[in-house]
mmCIF file of C-alpha atoms in Angstrom:
data_model
loop_
_atom_site.group_PDB
_atom_site.id
_atom_site.type_symbol
_atom_site.label_atom_id
_atom_site.label_comp_id
_atom_site.label_asym_id
_atom_site.label_seq_id
_atom_site.Cartn_x
_atom_site.Cartn_y
_atom_site.Cartn_z
ATOM 1 C CA UNK A 936 68.235 18.480 50.424
ATOM 2 C CA UNK A 937 67.616 15.065 51.897
ATOM 3 C CA UNK A 938 66.177 11.964 50.180
ATOM 4 C CA UNK A 939 62.838 12.317 51.938
ATOM 5 C CA UNK A 940 62.233 15.700 50.354
ATOM 6 C CA UNK A 941 62.546 14.272 46.862
ATOM 7 C CA UNK A 942 60.306 11.288 47.522
ATOM 8 C CA UNK A 943 57.215 12.944 46.054
ATOM 9 C CA UNK A 944 59.161 13.935 42.951
ATOM 10 C CA UNK A 945 60.588 10.464 42.466
ATOM 11 C CA UNK A 946 57.128 8.867 42.281
ATOM 12 C CA UNK A 947 55.366 10.329 39.212
ATOM 13 C CA UNK A 948 51.629 10.848 38.959
ATOM 14 C CA UNK A 949 51.125 8.003 36.487
ATOM 15 C CA UNK A 950 52.775 5.617 38.930
ATOM 16 C CA UNK A 951 50.370 6.758 41.656
ATOM 17 C CA UNK A 952 47.389 6.007 39.396
ATOM 18 C CA UNK A 953 48.880 2.636 38.456
ATOM 19 C CA UNK A 954 49.419 1.753 42.127
ATOM 20 C CA UNK A 955 45.857 2.782 42.983
ATOM 21 C CA UNK A 956 44.494 0.691 40.103
ATOM 22 C CA UNK A 957 46.447 -2.354 41.238
ATOM 23 C CA UNK A 958 45.280 -1.834 44.824
ATOM 24 C CA UNK A 959 41.599 -1.684 43.810
ATOM 25 C CA UNK A 960 41.963 -4.688 41.488
ATOM 26 C CA UNK A 961 43.514 -6.568 44.400
ATOM 27 C CA UNK A 962 40.546 -5.627 46.636
ATOM 28 C CA UNK A 963 38.080 -6.644 43.902
ATOM 29 C CA UNK A 964 39.925 -9.959 43.591
ATOM 30 C CA UNK A 965 39.332 -10.710 47.273
ATOM 31 C CA UNK A 966 35.680 -9.697 46.981
ATOM 32 C CA UNK A 967 35.277 -12.105 44.052
ATOM 33 C CA UNK A 968 37.120 -14.847 45.934
ATOM 34 C CA UNK A 969 34.876 -14.481 48.993
ATOM 35 C CA UNK A 970 31.729 -14.408 46.834
ATOM 36 C CA UNK A 971 32.809 -17.653 45.171
ATOM 37 C CA UNK A 972 33.509 -19.306 48.534
ATOM 38 C CA UNK A 973 30.063 -18.222 49.766
ATOM 39 C CA UNK A 974 28.476 -19.485 46.539
ATOM 40 C CA UNK A 975 30.196 -22.852 46.940
ATOM 41 C CA UNK A 976 28.615 -23.291 50.372
ATOM 42 C CA UNK A 977 25.253 -21.818 49.284
ATOM 43 C CA UNK A 978 24.700 -24.283 46.444
ATOM 44 C CA UNK A 979 22.427 -27.088 47.651
ATOM 45 C CA UNK A 980 22.741 -29.090 44.434
ATOM 46 C CA UNK A 981 26.431 -29.888 45.029
ATOM 47 C CA UNK A 982 27.503 -32.745 47.224
ATOM 48 C CA UNK A 983 29.889 -32.259 50.095
ATOM 49 C CA UNK A 984 32.776 -33.769 48.130
ATOM 50 C CA UNK A 985 32.146 -31.448 45.199
ATOM 51 C CA UNK A 986 32.104 -28.463 47.555
ATOM 52 C CA UNK A 987 35.350 -29.620 49.155
ATOM 53 C CA UNK A 988 36.932 -30.130 45.716
ATOM 54 C CA UNK A 989 35.958 -26.677 44.482
ATOM 55 C CA UNK A 990 37.103 -25.104 47.735
ATOM 56 C CA UNK A 991 40.517 -26.801 47.583
ATOM 57 C CA UNK A 992 40.851 -25.849 43.902
ATOM 58 C CA UNK A 993 40.001 -22.202 44.618
ATOM 59 C CA UNK A 994 42.354 -22.006 47.625
ATOM 60 C CA UNK A 995 45.343 -23.976 46.248
ATOM 61 C CA UNK A 996 45.282 -22.441 42.755
ATOM 62 C CA UNK A 997 43.369 -19.239 43.369
ATOM 63 C CA UNK A 998 43.658 -17.511 39.974
ATOM 64 C CA UNK A 999 43.009 -20.629 37.923
ATOM 65 C CA UNK A 1000 40.398 -21.928 40.390
ATOM 66 C CA UNK A 1001 38.388 -18.695 40.377
ATOM 67 C CA UNK A 1002 38.689 -18.405 36.597
ATOM 68 C CA UNK A 1003 37.449 -21.977 36.046
ATOM 69 C CA UNK A 1004 34.675 -21.592 38.638
ATOM 70 C CA UNK A 1005 33.371 -18.411 37.033
ATOM 71 C CA UNK A 1006 33.378 -20.075 33.597
ATOM 72 C CA UNK A 1007 31.843 -23.376 34.769
ATOM 73 C CA UNK A 1008 29.340 -22.186 37.365
ATOM 74 C CA UNK A 1009 29.246 -18.396 37.081
ATOM 75 C CA UNK A 1010 25.935 -18.188 35.235
ATOM 76 C CA UNK A 1011 24.016 -19.670 38.138
ATOM 77 C CA UNK A 1012 25.774 -17.632 40.858
ATOM 78 C CA UNK A 1013 23.377 -14.732 40.356
ATOM 79 C CA UNK A 1014 20.372 -17.062 40.258
ATOM 80 C CA UNK A 1015 21.349 -18.695 43.548
ATOM 81 C CA UNK A 1016 21.879 -15.302 45.168
ATOM 82 C CA UNK A 1017 18.517 -14.015 43.885
ATOM 83 C CA UNK A 1018 16.780 -17.190 45.080
ATOM 84 C CA UNK A 1019 18.292 -16.837 48.532
ATOM 85 C CA UNK A 1020 17.274 -13.163 48.712
ATOM 86 C CA UNK A 1021 13.732 -14.056 47.620
ATOM 87 C CA UNK A 1022 13.504 -16.830 50.236
ATOM 88 C CA UNK A 1023 14.761 -14.487 52.958
ATOM 89 C CA UNK A 1024 12.211 -11.854 51.929
ATOM 90 C CA UNK A 1025 9.381 -14.431 52.018
ATOM 91 C CA UNK A 1026 10.458 -15.607 55.463
ATOM 92 C CA UNK A 1027 10.635 -12.011 56.695
ATOM 93 C CA UNK A 1028 7.199 -11.203 55.238
ATOM 94 C CA UNK A 1029 5.619 -14.273 56.837
ATOM 95 C CA UNK A 1030 7.226 -13.367 60.176
ATOM 96 C CA UNK A 1031 5.815 -9.849 59.929
ATOM 97 C CA UNK A 1032 2.358 -11.211 59.068
ATOM 98 C CA UNK A 1033 2.410 -13.626 62.028
ATOM 99 C CA UNK A 1034 3.612 -10.920 64.378
ATOM 100 C CA UNK A 1035 1.010 -8.431 63.168
ATOM 101 C CA UNK A 1036 -1.758 -11.006 63.649
ATOM 102 C CA UNK A 1037 -0.782 -11.352 67.293
ATOM 103 C CA UNK A 1038 0.902 -14.718 66.993
ATOM 104 C CA UNK A 1039 -2.025 -16.381 65.249
ATOM 105 C CA UNK A 1040 -3.847 -17.214 68.495
ATOM 106 C CA UNK A 1041 -7.292 -16.836 66.923
ATOM 107 C CA UNK A 1042 -8.385 -14.003 69.223
ATOM 108 C CA UNK A 1043 -7.845 -10.291 68.692
ATOM 109 C CA UNK A 1044 -4.527 -8.950 69.880
ATOM 110 C CA UNK A 1045 -4.242 -6.426 72.678
ATOM 111 C CA UNK A 1046 -3.473 -3.724 70.125
ATOM 112 C CA UNK A 1047 -6.760 -4.463 68.326
ATOM 113 C CA UNK A 1048 -8.674 -4.423 71.604
ATOM 114 C CA UNK A 1049 -7.102 -1.127 72.666
ATOM 115 C CA UNK A 1050 -7.953 0.421 69.294
ATOM 116 C CA UNK A 1051 -11.555 -0.782 69.630
ATOM 117 C CA UNK A 1052 -11.783 0.607 73.165
ATOM 118 C CA UNK A 1053 -10.379 3.921 71.977
ATOM 119 C CA UNK A 1054 -13.032 4.130 69.260
ATOM 120 C CA UNK A 1055 -15.783 3.347 71.785
ATOM 121 C CA UNK A 1056 -14.506 6.085 74.107
ATOM 122 C CA UNK A 1057 -14.244 8.551 71.176
ATOM 123 C CA UNK A 1058 -17.923 7.888 70.347
ATOM 124 C CA UNK A 1059 -18.817 8.634 73.966
ATOM 125 C CA UNK A 1060 -20.213 5.172 74.740
ATOM 126 C CA UNK A 1061 -17.910 4.722 77.744
ATOM 127 C CA UNK A 1062 -16.433 7.203 80.189
ATOM 128 C CA UNK A 1063 -12.740 7.852 80.704
ATOM 129 C CA UNK A 1064 -12.809 5.891 83.976
ATOM 130 C CA UNK A 1065 -14.390 2.861 82.251
ATOM 131 C CA UNK A 1066 -11.839 3.145 79.442
ATOM 132 C CA UNK A 1067 -8.981 3.181 81.946
ATOM 133 C CA UNK A 1068 -10.273 0.077 83.744
ATOM 134 C CA UNK A 1069 -10.842 -1.800 80.465
ATOM 135 C CA UNK A 1070 -7.367 -0.809 79.279
ATOM 136 C CA UNK A 1071 -5.864 -2.184 82.494
ATOM 137 C CA UNK A 1072 -7.687 -5.456 81.911
ATOM 138 C CA UNK A 1073 -6.446 -5.689 78.325
ATOM 139 C CA UNK A 1074 -2.862 -4.915 79.291
ATOM 140 C CA UNK A 1075 -2.937 -7.388 82.184
ATOM 141 C CA UNK A 1076 -3.840 -10.180 79.774
ATOM 142 C CA UNK A 1077 -7.414 -10.827 80.888
ATOM 143 C CA UNK A 1078 -9.081 -8.568 78.373
ATOM 144 C CA UNK A 1079 -12.731 -8.155 77.440
ATOM 145 C CA UNK A 1080 -12.580 -11.022 74.948
ATOM 146 C CA UNK A 1081 -11.827 -13.451 77.789
ATOM 147 C CA UNK A 1082 -14.445 -11.896 80.097
ATOM 148 C CA UNK A 1083 -17.369 -11.814 77.710
ATOM 149 C CA UNK A 1084 -20.523 -10.581 79.365
ATOM 150 C CA UNK A 1085 -18.873 -9.115 82.446
ATOM 151 C CA UNK A 1086 -18.317 -5.435 82.902
ATOM 152 C CA UNK A 1087 -14.799 -4.376 83.804
ATOM 153 C CA UNK A 1088 -14.497 -3.323 87.403
ATOM 154 C CA UNK A 1089 -11.795 -2.069 89.678
ATOM 155 C CA UNK A 1090 -11.910 -5.315 91.716
ATOM 156 C CA UNK A 1091 -10.955 -7.374 88.642
ATOM 157 C CA UNK A 1092 -7.296 -6.469 89.089
#
C-alpha cells in the first residue's frame, strides 16, 4: 500500500482534536486582536498619540500588547461597546420618530390624511369618486390641509 493510504492512520484522533483546538484558539486570537484595535479607535478619552502608541504596541508585540491592553483597559472595553450600542439605538429611535412624524413639518403627513379620508369614506360621508379625487390631491402634494375650505375637484389636477 502507498503512503497516502496510511495517512489517516498516521494522524491519531487526539492529534485531530489538538489541531482543531489550536485552530479555534488562533481564530479567537484574531477576533480579540481586532476587537482591541476597534476599541483603541472607539475610545474618545485617549489622545491620538496614546492611540498610536497602543496600536504600535499591539501590532509590534502582539501577545504582550494584547495581554497588557486587556489588563490595563479591559474593564472599560465592555462599557465603551455598550455605550456605543446605546447611542446607536437612540439615534435609530429618533430617526424612526422623525420619519414617522412626516419629517416634523408641523402638518399631517400624507399617510395621516389618507387614513382620515379612508375613515370618512367608511362612514359614508363622501362617495368613492370624491375619495378618489381627494386621494389624488393628497398624493400629488397639494392635499386638503393646504386647500382648506375648497372642495376637491377634477380640475384641481
